[in-house]
Short mmCIF file of C-alpha atoms in Angstrom, two decimals:
data_model
loop_
_atom_site.label_atom_id
_atom_site.label_comp_id
_atom_site.label_asym_id
_atom_site.label_seq_id
_atom_site.Cartn_x
_atom_site.Cartn_y
_atom_site.Cartn_z
CA UNK A 1 -33.69 46.61 12.93
CA UNK A 2 -31.23 49.53 12.71
CA UNK A 3 -28.62 47.14 11.59
CA UNK A 4 -30.76 45.34 8.95
CA UNK A 5 -31.85 48.96 7.60
CA UNK A 6 -28.09 49.95 7.58
CA UNK A 7 -27.40 46.30 5.91
CA UNK A 8 -30.06 46.94 2.96
CA UNK A 9 -28.80 50.92 2.56
CA UNK A 10 -25.20 49.78 2.33
CA UNK A 11 -26.48 47.02 -0.69
CA UNK A 12 -28.55 49.81 -2.05
CA UNK A 13 -25.69 52.14 -2.65
CA UNK A 14 -23.46 49.29 -3.90
CA UNK A 15 -26.21 48.53 -6.58
CA UNK A 16 -25.82 52.35 -7.42
CA UNK A 17 -22.55 52.73 -7.88
CA UNK A 18 -22.44 49.88 -10.27
CA UNK A 19 -25.16 51.48 -12.36
CA UNK A 20 -23.22 54.33 -11.79
CA UNK A 21 -20.29 53.11 -13.01
CA UNK A 22 -21.41 50.33 -15.66
CA UNK A 23 -19.39 51.48 -18.42
CA UNK A 24 -15.98 51.01 -16.43
CA UNK A 25 -17.07 47.76 -15.46
CA UNK A 26 -17.96 46.59 -18.56
CA UNK A 27 -14.65 47.64 -20.32
CA UNK A 28 -12.82 46.46 -16.95
CA UNK A 29 -14.57 42.76 -17.69
CA UNK A 30 -14.19 42.93 -21.70
CA UNK A 31 -9.97 43.85 -21.00
CA UNK A 32 -9.10 41.00 -18.17
CA UNK A 33 -10.92 38.63 -20.09
CA UNK A 34 -8.93 39.03 -23.56
CA UNK A 35 -6.18 39.43 -21.54
CA UNK A 36 -6.67 36.36 -19.18
CA UNK A 37 -8.00 34.86 -22.22
CA UNK A 38 -4.63 35.67 -24.06
CA UNK A 39 -2.59 34.64 -21.42
CA UNK A 40 -3.61 31.05 -20.86
CA UNK A 41 -3.23 30.03 -24.61
CA UNK A 42 -0.62 27.69 -25.39
CA UNK A 43 1.86 30.71 -25.89
CA UNK A 44 2.34 31.49 -22.30
CA UNK A 45 1.36 28.42 -20.55
CA UNK A 46 1.80 24.39 -22.12
CA UNK A 47 -1.32 22.82 -22.17
CA UNK A 48 -1.37 19.45 -20.14
CA UNK A 49 -2.99 16.28 -20.78
CA UNK A 50 -4.13 13.61 -18.65
CA UNK A 51 -4.54 10.05 -18.33
CA UNK A 52 -5.76 7.52 -15.98
CA UNK A 53 -5.49 3.61 -15.39
CA UNK A 54 -8.23 1.95 -13.53
CA UNK A 55 -6.94 -0.93 -11.42
CA UNK A 56 -8.00 -3.56 -8.41
CA UNK A 57 -5.54 -5.05 -5.87
CA UNK A 58 -5.48 -9.01 -5.77
CA UNK A 59 -7.00 -10.60 -2.27
CA UNK A 60 -3.80 -12.84 -1.57
CA UNK A 61 -0.60 -12.58 -2.62
CA UNK A 62 0.87 -16.02 -2.08
CA UNK A 63 0.07 -18.73 -4.69
CA UNK A 64 0.14 -21.55 -2.29
CA UNK A 65 -2.79 -20.42 -0.50
CA UNK A 66 -4.34 -19.47 -3.73
CA UNK A 67 -3.35 -23.46 -5.10
CA UNK A 68 -2.75 -25.87 -2.51
CA UNK A 69 -5.54 -24.92 -0.14
CA UNK A 70 -8.21 -27.49 1.33
CA UNK A 71 -11.31 -27.56 2.72
CA UNK A 72 -14.18 -25.55 2.21
CA UNK A 73 -14.49 -22.75 -0.14
CA UNK A 74 -12.74 -19.33 1.25
CA UNK A 75 -13.29 -16.07 -0.73
CA UNK A 76 -10.23 -14.52 0.66
CA UNK A 77 -8.00 -17.38 -0.82
CA UNK A 78 -9.76 -17.25 -4.65
CA UNK A 79 -7.41 -16.11 -7.39
CA UNK A 80 -10.36 -14.21 -8.56
CA UNK A 81 -11.50 -12.39 -5.95
CA UNK A 82 -10.34 -8.32 -5.62
CA UNK A 83 -9.01 -6.99 -2.79
CA UNK A 84 -10.59 -5.02 -0.01
CA UNK A 85 -9.81 -1.86 2.02
CA UNK A 86 -6.91 -3.15 3.64
CA UNK A 87 -5.52 -4.49 0.39
CA UNK A 88 -6.28 -0.88 -1.59
CA UNK A 89 -4.37 1.07 0.89
CA UNK A 90 -1.49 -0.95 0.75
CA UNK A 91 -1.79 -1.02 -3.24
CA UNK A 92 -2.07 3.02 -2.87
CA UNK A 93 1.38 2.95 -0.29
CA UNK A 94 3.43 0.71 -2.32
CA UNK A 95 2.50 3.01 -5.46
CA UNK A 96 3.54 6.07 -3.57
CA UNK A 97 7.17 4.47 -2.72
CA UNK A 98 10.02 6.06 -3.69
CA UNK A 99 11.23 3.59 -5.94
CA UNK A 100 8.33 3.35 -8.05
CA UNK A 101 8.98 7.49 -8.61
CA UNK A 102 12.79 6.49 -9.23
CA UNK A 103 11.82 4.32 -11.76
CA UNK A 104 9.21 6.09 -13.86
CA UNK A 105 11.98 9.59 -13.44
CA UNK A 106 15.06 7.21 -14.60
CA UNK A 107 12.24 5.46 -17.30
CA UNK A 108 11.70 8.86 -18.96
CA UNK A 109 14.56 10.59 -18.18
CA UNK A 110 11.64 13.03 -16.01
CA UNK A 111 15.14 15.44 -15.24
CA UNK A 112 15.74 16.25 -18.69
CA UNK A 113 12.09 16.60 -19.49
CA UNK A 114 11.26 18.58 -16.46
CA UNK A 115 14.38 20.75 -17.35
CA UNK A 116 15.65 20.36 -14.05
CA UNK A 117 19.25 21.99 -13.47
CA UNK A 118 21.28 19.18 -11.76
CA UNK A 119 23.66 21.86 -10.50
CA UNK A 120 21.54 23.82 -8.74
CA UNK A 121 21.16 23.36 -5.14
CA UNK A 122 18.22 21.31 -4.09
CA UNK A 123 17.25 19.98 -7.72
CA UNK A 124 16.20 16.63 -6.69
CA UNK A 125 13.57 18.38 -4.17
CA UNK A 126 12.41 20.61 -6.96
CA UNK A 127 12.55 17.09 -9.33
CA UNK A 128 10.02 15.06 -6.71
CA UNK A 129 8.01 17.95 -6.31
CA UNK A 130 7.27 17.98 -10.08
CA UNK A 131 6.52 14.30 -10.22
CA UNK A 132 4.28 14.73 -7.05
CA UNK A 133 2.50 17.39 -8.70
CA UNK A 134 1.88 15.53 -11.60
CA UNK A 135 1.10 11.90 -10.74
CA UNK A 136 -1.83 11.01 -8.78
CA UNK A 137 -3.35 8.04 -6.70
CA UNK A 138 -6.80 8.04 -5.75
CA UNK A 139 -9.34 5.41 -4.34
CA UNK A 140 -12.61 5.10 -6.40
CA UNK A 141 -15.95 4.87 -4.77
CA UNK A 142 -15.85 1.14 -6.06
CA UNK A 143 -12.59 0.18 -4.12
CA UNK A 144 -10.32 0.43 -7.33
CA UNK A 145 -7.28 2.33 -7.54
CA UNK A 146 -7.04 5.19 -10.21
CA UNK A 147 -3.72 6.03 -11.63
CA UNK A 148 -3.68 9.83 -12.94
CA UNK A 149 -0.56 11.63 -14.99
CA UNK A 150 -0.57 14.75 -16.25
CA UNK A 151 1.68 15.99 -18.73
CA UNK A 152 2.72 18.42 -21.78
CA UNK A 153 2.98 15.27 -24.08
CA UNK A 154 -0.08 13.18 -24.72
CA UNK A 155 1.63 10.09 -25.45
CA UNK A 156 4.15 10.46 -22.34
CA UNK A 157 1.52 11.03 -20.05
CA UNK A 158 -0.52 7.31 -20.77
CA UNK A 159 3.02 5.58 -21.02
CA UNK A 160 3.87 6.80 -17.43
CA UNK A 161 0.15 5.70 -16.26
CA UNK A 162 0.44 2.11 -18.05
CA UNK A 163 3.79 1.42 -17.01
CA UNK A 164 3.55 2.24 -13.20
CA UNK A 165 0.71 -0.21 -13.11
CA UNK A 166 3.22 -2.47 -14.55
CA UNK A 167 5.52 -1.59 -12.05
CA UNK A 168 3.63 -2.10 -9.16
CA UNK A 169 3.08 -5.58 -10.23
CA UNK A 170 6.58 -6.12 -10.35
CA UNK A 171 7.46 -4.20 -7.33
CA UNK A 172 4.48 -5.83 -5.58
CA UNK A 173 5.80 -9.66 -6.91
CA UNK A 174 9.49 -9.14 -5.98
CA UNK A 175 8.69 -8.06 -2.17
CA UNK A 176 5.91 -10.81 -1.94
CA UNK A 177 8.67 -13.45 -3.58
CA UNK A 178 11.71 -12.15 -1.67
CA UNK A 179 9.60 -12.92 1.99
CA UNK A 180 9.10 -16.18 0.34
CA UNK A 181 12.64 -16.89 -0.69
CA UNK A 182 13.54 -15.65 3.03
CA UNK A 183 11.19 -17.82 4.94
CA UNK A 184 11.58 -21.25 2.64
CA UNK A 185 15.71 -20.68 3.62
CA UNK A 186 14.47 -20.23 7.09
CA UNK A 187 12.65 -23.26 6.63
CA UNK A 188 14.95 -25.40 4.97
CA UNK A 189 17.62 -25.16 7.85
CA UNK A 190 14.92 -26.15 10.29
CA UNK A 191 13.81 -29.32 8.42
CA UNK A 192 17.41 -30.03 7.99
CA UNK A 193 18.39 -29.42 12.15
CA UNK A 194 14.98 -31.75 12.22
CA UNK A 195 16.17 -34.32 10.33
CA UNK A 196 19.62 -34.48 12.07
CA UNK A 197 17.87 -34.90 15.09
CA UNK A 198 15.45 -37.70 14.20
CA UNK A 199 18.39 -39.72 12.92
CA UNK A 200 20.33 -39.02 16.52
CA UNK A 201 17.26 -40.06 18.45
CA UNK A 202 16.87 -42.88 16.22
CA UNK A 203 20.10 -44.33 16.95
CA UNK A 204 19.86 -43.53 20.48
CA UNK A 205 16.79 -45.55 20.48
CA UNK A 206 18.26 -48.62 18.63
CA UNK A 207 20.97 -48.50 21.36
CA UNK A 208 18.56 -48.50 24.20
CA UNK A 209 16.40 -51.25 22.29
CA UNK A 210 19.81 -53.36 21.85
CA UNK A 211 19.94 -53.39 25.57
CA UNK A 212 16.82 -55.33 25.76
CA UNK A 213 13.89 -52.18 26.27
CA UNK A 214 11.55 -52.45 23.59
CA UNK A 215 8.36 -50.99 25.30
CA UNK A 216 8.97 -49.73 28.52
CA UNK A 217 5.05 -49.50 29.52
CA UNK A 218 4.00 -53.06 28.48
CA UNK A 219 7.54 -54.84 29.38
CA UNK A 220 7.22 -53.35 32.72
CA UNK A 221 3.31 -54.25 33.07
CA UNK A 222 4.08 -57.92 31.32
CA UNK A 223 7.05 -58.48 33.74
CA UNK A 224 5.77 -57.29 36.76
CA UNK A 225 3.18 -60.08 36.23
CA UNK A 226 5.52 -62.69 35.85
CA UNK A 227 7.55 -62.00 38.83
CA UNK A 228 4.19 -62.16 40.64
CA UNK A 229 3.31 -65.51 39.22
CA UNK A 230 6.77 -67.40 39.63
CA UNK A 231 7.65 -65.90 43.05
CA UNK A 232 4.07 -67.54 44.04
CA UNK A 233 5.16 -70.67 42.23
CA UNK A 234 8.41 -70.47 44.37
CA UNK A 235 10.52 -70.32 41.21
CA UNK A 236 13.91 -68.72 41.89
CA UNK A 237 15.80 -69.15 38.78
CA UNK A 238 12.90 -67.37 37.24
CA UNK A 239 12.41 -64.68 39.97
CA UNK A 240 16.10 -63.52 39.32
CA UNK A 241 15.93 -63.41 35.75
CA UNK A 242 12.93 -61.40 35.75
CA UNK A 243 14.57 -59.04 38.55
CA UNK A 244 17.37 -58.77 36.01
CA UNK A 245 15.06 -57.77 33.54
CA UNK A 246 13.57 -55.08 35.51
CA UNK A 247 16.78 -53.99 36.41
CA UNK A 248 17.32 -53.18 32.74
CA UNK A 249 14.44 -51.32 32.45
CA UNK A 250 14.84 -48.91 35.43
CA UNK A 251 18.11 -48.27 34.18
CA UNK A 252 17.37 -47.81 30.74
CA UNK A 253 12.96 -47.05 30.63
CA UNK A 254 13.22 -43.21 31.73
CA UNK A 255 15.42 -42.70 28.92
CA UNK A 256 13.65 -44.88 26.38
CA UNK A 257 10.51 -42.89 27.02
CA UNK A 258 12.07 -39.33 27.00
CA UNK A 259 13.63 -40.45 23.78
CA UNK A 260 10.71 -41.93 22.64
CA UNK A 261 8.22 -39.13 23.33
CA UNK A 262 10.96 -36.85 21.54
CA UNK A 263 11.12 -38.12 18.34
CA UNK A 264 7.39 -38.45 18.29
CA UNK A 265 7.00 -34.67 18.73
CA UNK A 266 10.08 -34.38 15.93
CA UNK A 267 8.53 -36.48 13.57
CA UNK A 268 5.27 -34.69 13.72
CA UNK A 269 6.97 -30.92 13.50
CA UNK A 270 8.98 -32.95 10.70
CA UNK A 271 5.00 -33.54 8.84
CA UNK A 272 4.40 -29.70 9.46
CA UNK A 273 7.85 -28.40 8.01
CA UNK A 274 7.41 -30.78 4.79
CA UNK A 275 3.75 -29.10 4.30
CA UNK A 276 5.00 -25.51 4.71
CA UNK A 277 7.79 -26.21 2.42
CA UNK A 278 6.02 -27.48 -0.23
CA UNK A 279 3.83 -23.76 0.46
CA UNK A 280 6.90 -21.94 0.69
CA UNK A 281 8.71 -23.46 -2.47
CA UNK A 282 5.96 -22.87 -4.40
CA UNK A 283 5.68 -19.12 -3.60
CA UNK A 284 9.45 -18.48 -3.62
CA UNK A 285 9.36 -19.99 -7.31
CA UNK A 286 6.18 -18.63 -8.47
CA UNK A 287 4.32 -15.82 -8.07
CA UNK A 288 0.56 -14.24 -9.73
CA UNK A 289 -0.50 -11.01 -11.19
CA UNK A 290 -0.75 -8.84 -7.84
CA UNK A 291 -3.65 -6.29 -9.99
CA UNK A 292 -6.64 -6.48 -12.27
CA UNK A 293 -6.29 -3.83 -14.72
CA UNK A 294 -9.93 -2.46 -16.12
CA UNK A 295 -8.96 0.43 -17.76
CA UNK A 296 -5.54 1.24 -19.46
CA UNK A 297 -4.16 4.33 -20.10
CA UNK A 298 -4.58 5.71 -23.92
CA UNK A 299 -3.54 9.11 -24.95
CA UNK A 300 -5.87 12.04 -24.20
CA UNK A 301 -6.83 14.33 -27.38
CA UNK A 302 -8.20 17.08 -25.40
CA UNK A 303 -6.31 19.35 -22.64
CA UNK A 304 -7.33 19.12 -18.97
CA UNK A 305 -4.63 22.65 -18.18
CA UNK A 306 -5.74 25.58 -18.57
CA UNK A 307 -8.98 25.40 -18.51
CA UNK A 308 -9.32 28.82 -20.77
CA UNK A 309 -13.24 29.43 -20.22
CA UNK A 310 -12.87 28.90 -16.24
CA UNK A 311 -9.84 30.93 -15.90
CA UNK A 312 -11.24 33.93 -17.99
CA UNK A 313 -14.55 34.07 -15.72
CA UNK A 314 -12.48 33.93 -12.32
CA UNK A 315 -10.31 36.55 -13.29
CA UNK A 316 -13.22 38.74 -14.93
CA UNK A 317 -14.99 38.56 -11.75
CA UNK A 318 -11.97 39.37 -9.26
CA UNK A 319 -10.88 42.09 -11.77
CA UNK A 320 -14.37 43.91 -11.24
CA UNK A 321 -14.72 42.91 -7.53
CA UNK A 322 -10.76 44.59 -7.07
CA UNK A 323 -12.19 47.63 -9.18
CA UNK A 324 -15.29 48.13 -6.87
CA UNK A 325 -13.83 48.16 -3.89
CA UNK A 326 -11.64 50.46 -5.31
CA UNK A 327 -14.46 52.92 -6.68
CA UNK A 328 -16.11 52.33 -3.04
CA UNK A 329 -12.73 53.56 -1.13
CA UNK A 330 -13.09 56.52 -4.47
CA UNK A 331 -16.42 57.68 -3.05
CA UNK A 332 -16.00 57.23 0.45
CA UNK A 333 -12.90 59.48 0.29
CA UNK A 334 -14.94 61.84 -2.07
CA UNK A 335 -17.58 62.22 0.56
CA UNK A 336 -14.77 62.52 3.61
CA UNK A 337 -12.48 65.36 1.57
CA UNK A 338 -16.39 67.13 0.93
CA UNK A 339 -17.26 67.01 4.55
CA UNK A 340 -13.89 68.38 5.70
CA UNK A 341 -14.52 71.36 2.88
CA UNK A 342 -18.10 71.94 4.76
CA UNK A 343 -16.73 71.88 8.46
CA UNK A 344 -13.92 74.02 7.45
CA UNK A 345 -16.45 77.21 5.37
CA UNK A 346 -18.90 76.65 8.32
CA UNK A 347 -15.75 77.44 10.66
CA UNK A 348 -14.47 80.23 8.63
#
């Protein structure tokens, strides 16, 4: 209860102080409002204009997946499908890359535009700080990405925003296509090696077949049956001939099976390589747009900074608050000095 009473008393004292010095607060408020309003004019602060691009990411990067995919419909392979959270994060990461910043700096000559002195130390740090402060990337609630550019020139701001969106598409295509070209080159080498191995194995198989081994399992079964029949008949000539054929099978049969099986697996791999070859060839040769732009940037006709009204209100409030603190300090000091004088009089 005592604390509440003290708090109420303090608030009441402050209110009395404001009423007592209301003219002072009025003058201070008017003066600070006039000064802050004047200082926020273009003569002191260059106004900035904001332009924005809103775009969506695509769901797939590979042309082959979109065009050559077979089977049931898959929304992630739909050329018209928007990207998900992961695609949005990838888009923002690429937009924040140094390569895009450097491209914008060079194309729009931002060193001169921002009046950067390249002879001074840390001029690059200052330049990139300007770029970071004036160019922002953010995701919207609808899984889109908004590119926002602020500049003292409204036309330049809109041009920069549109250029960032366009160059993102170029950069993303280069990344995807470069990866596809590298995969295509690797696949070409693997196909050459596979074709060479198949050719060599076919030659080996032809040499083995020239020895009389055409189908190891079938020949072995047939010769063993024939051997039993001729042996039962007592046909020594036929038995001798079959033994010679069995010796040939025994000598070349395992090699035949090994070469045949290896050739089978290599031909299966060759089919897979041919399918992948077609896909990577398409991806290395063609690319699709990597974004959907739903709103292009246009030059703004109204400045976004500074906000004169906001600056005036905040400045006036802060000055009045500071004045209140000074008056409280003044009153407390006055009461303290008065108390000291009373004590000195009583002691005297």
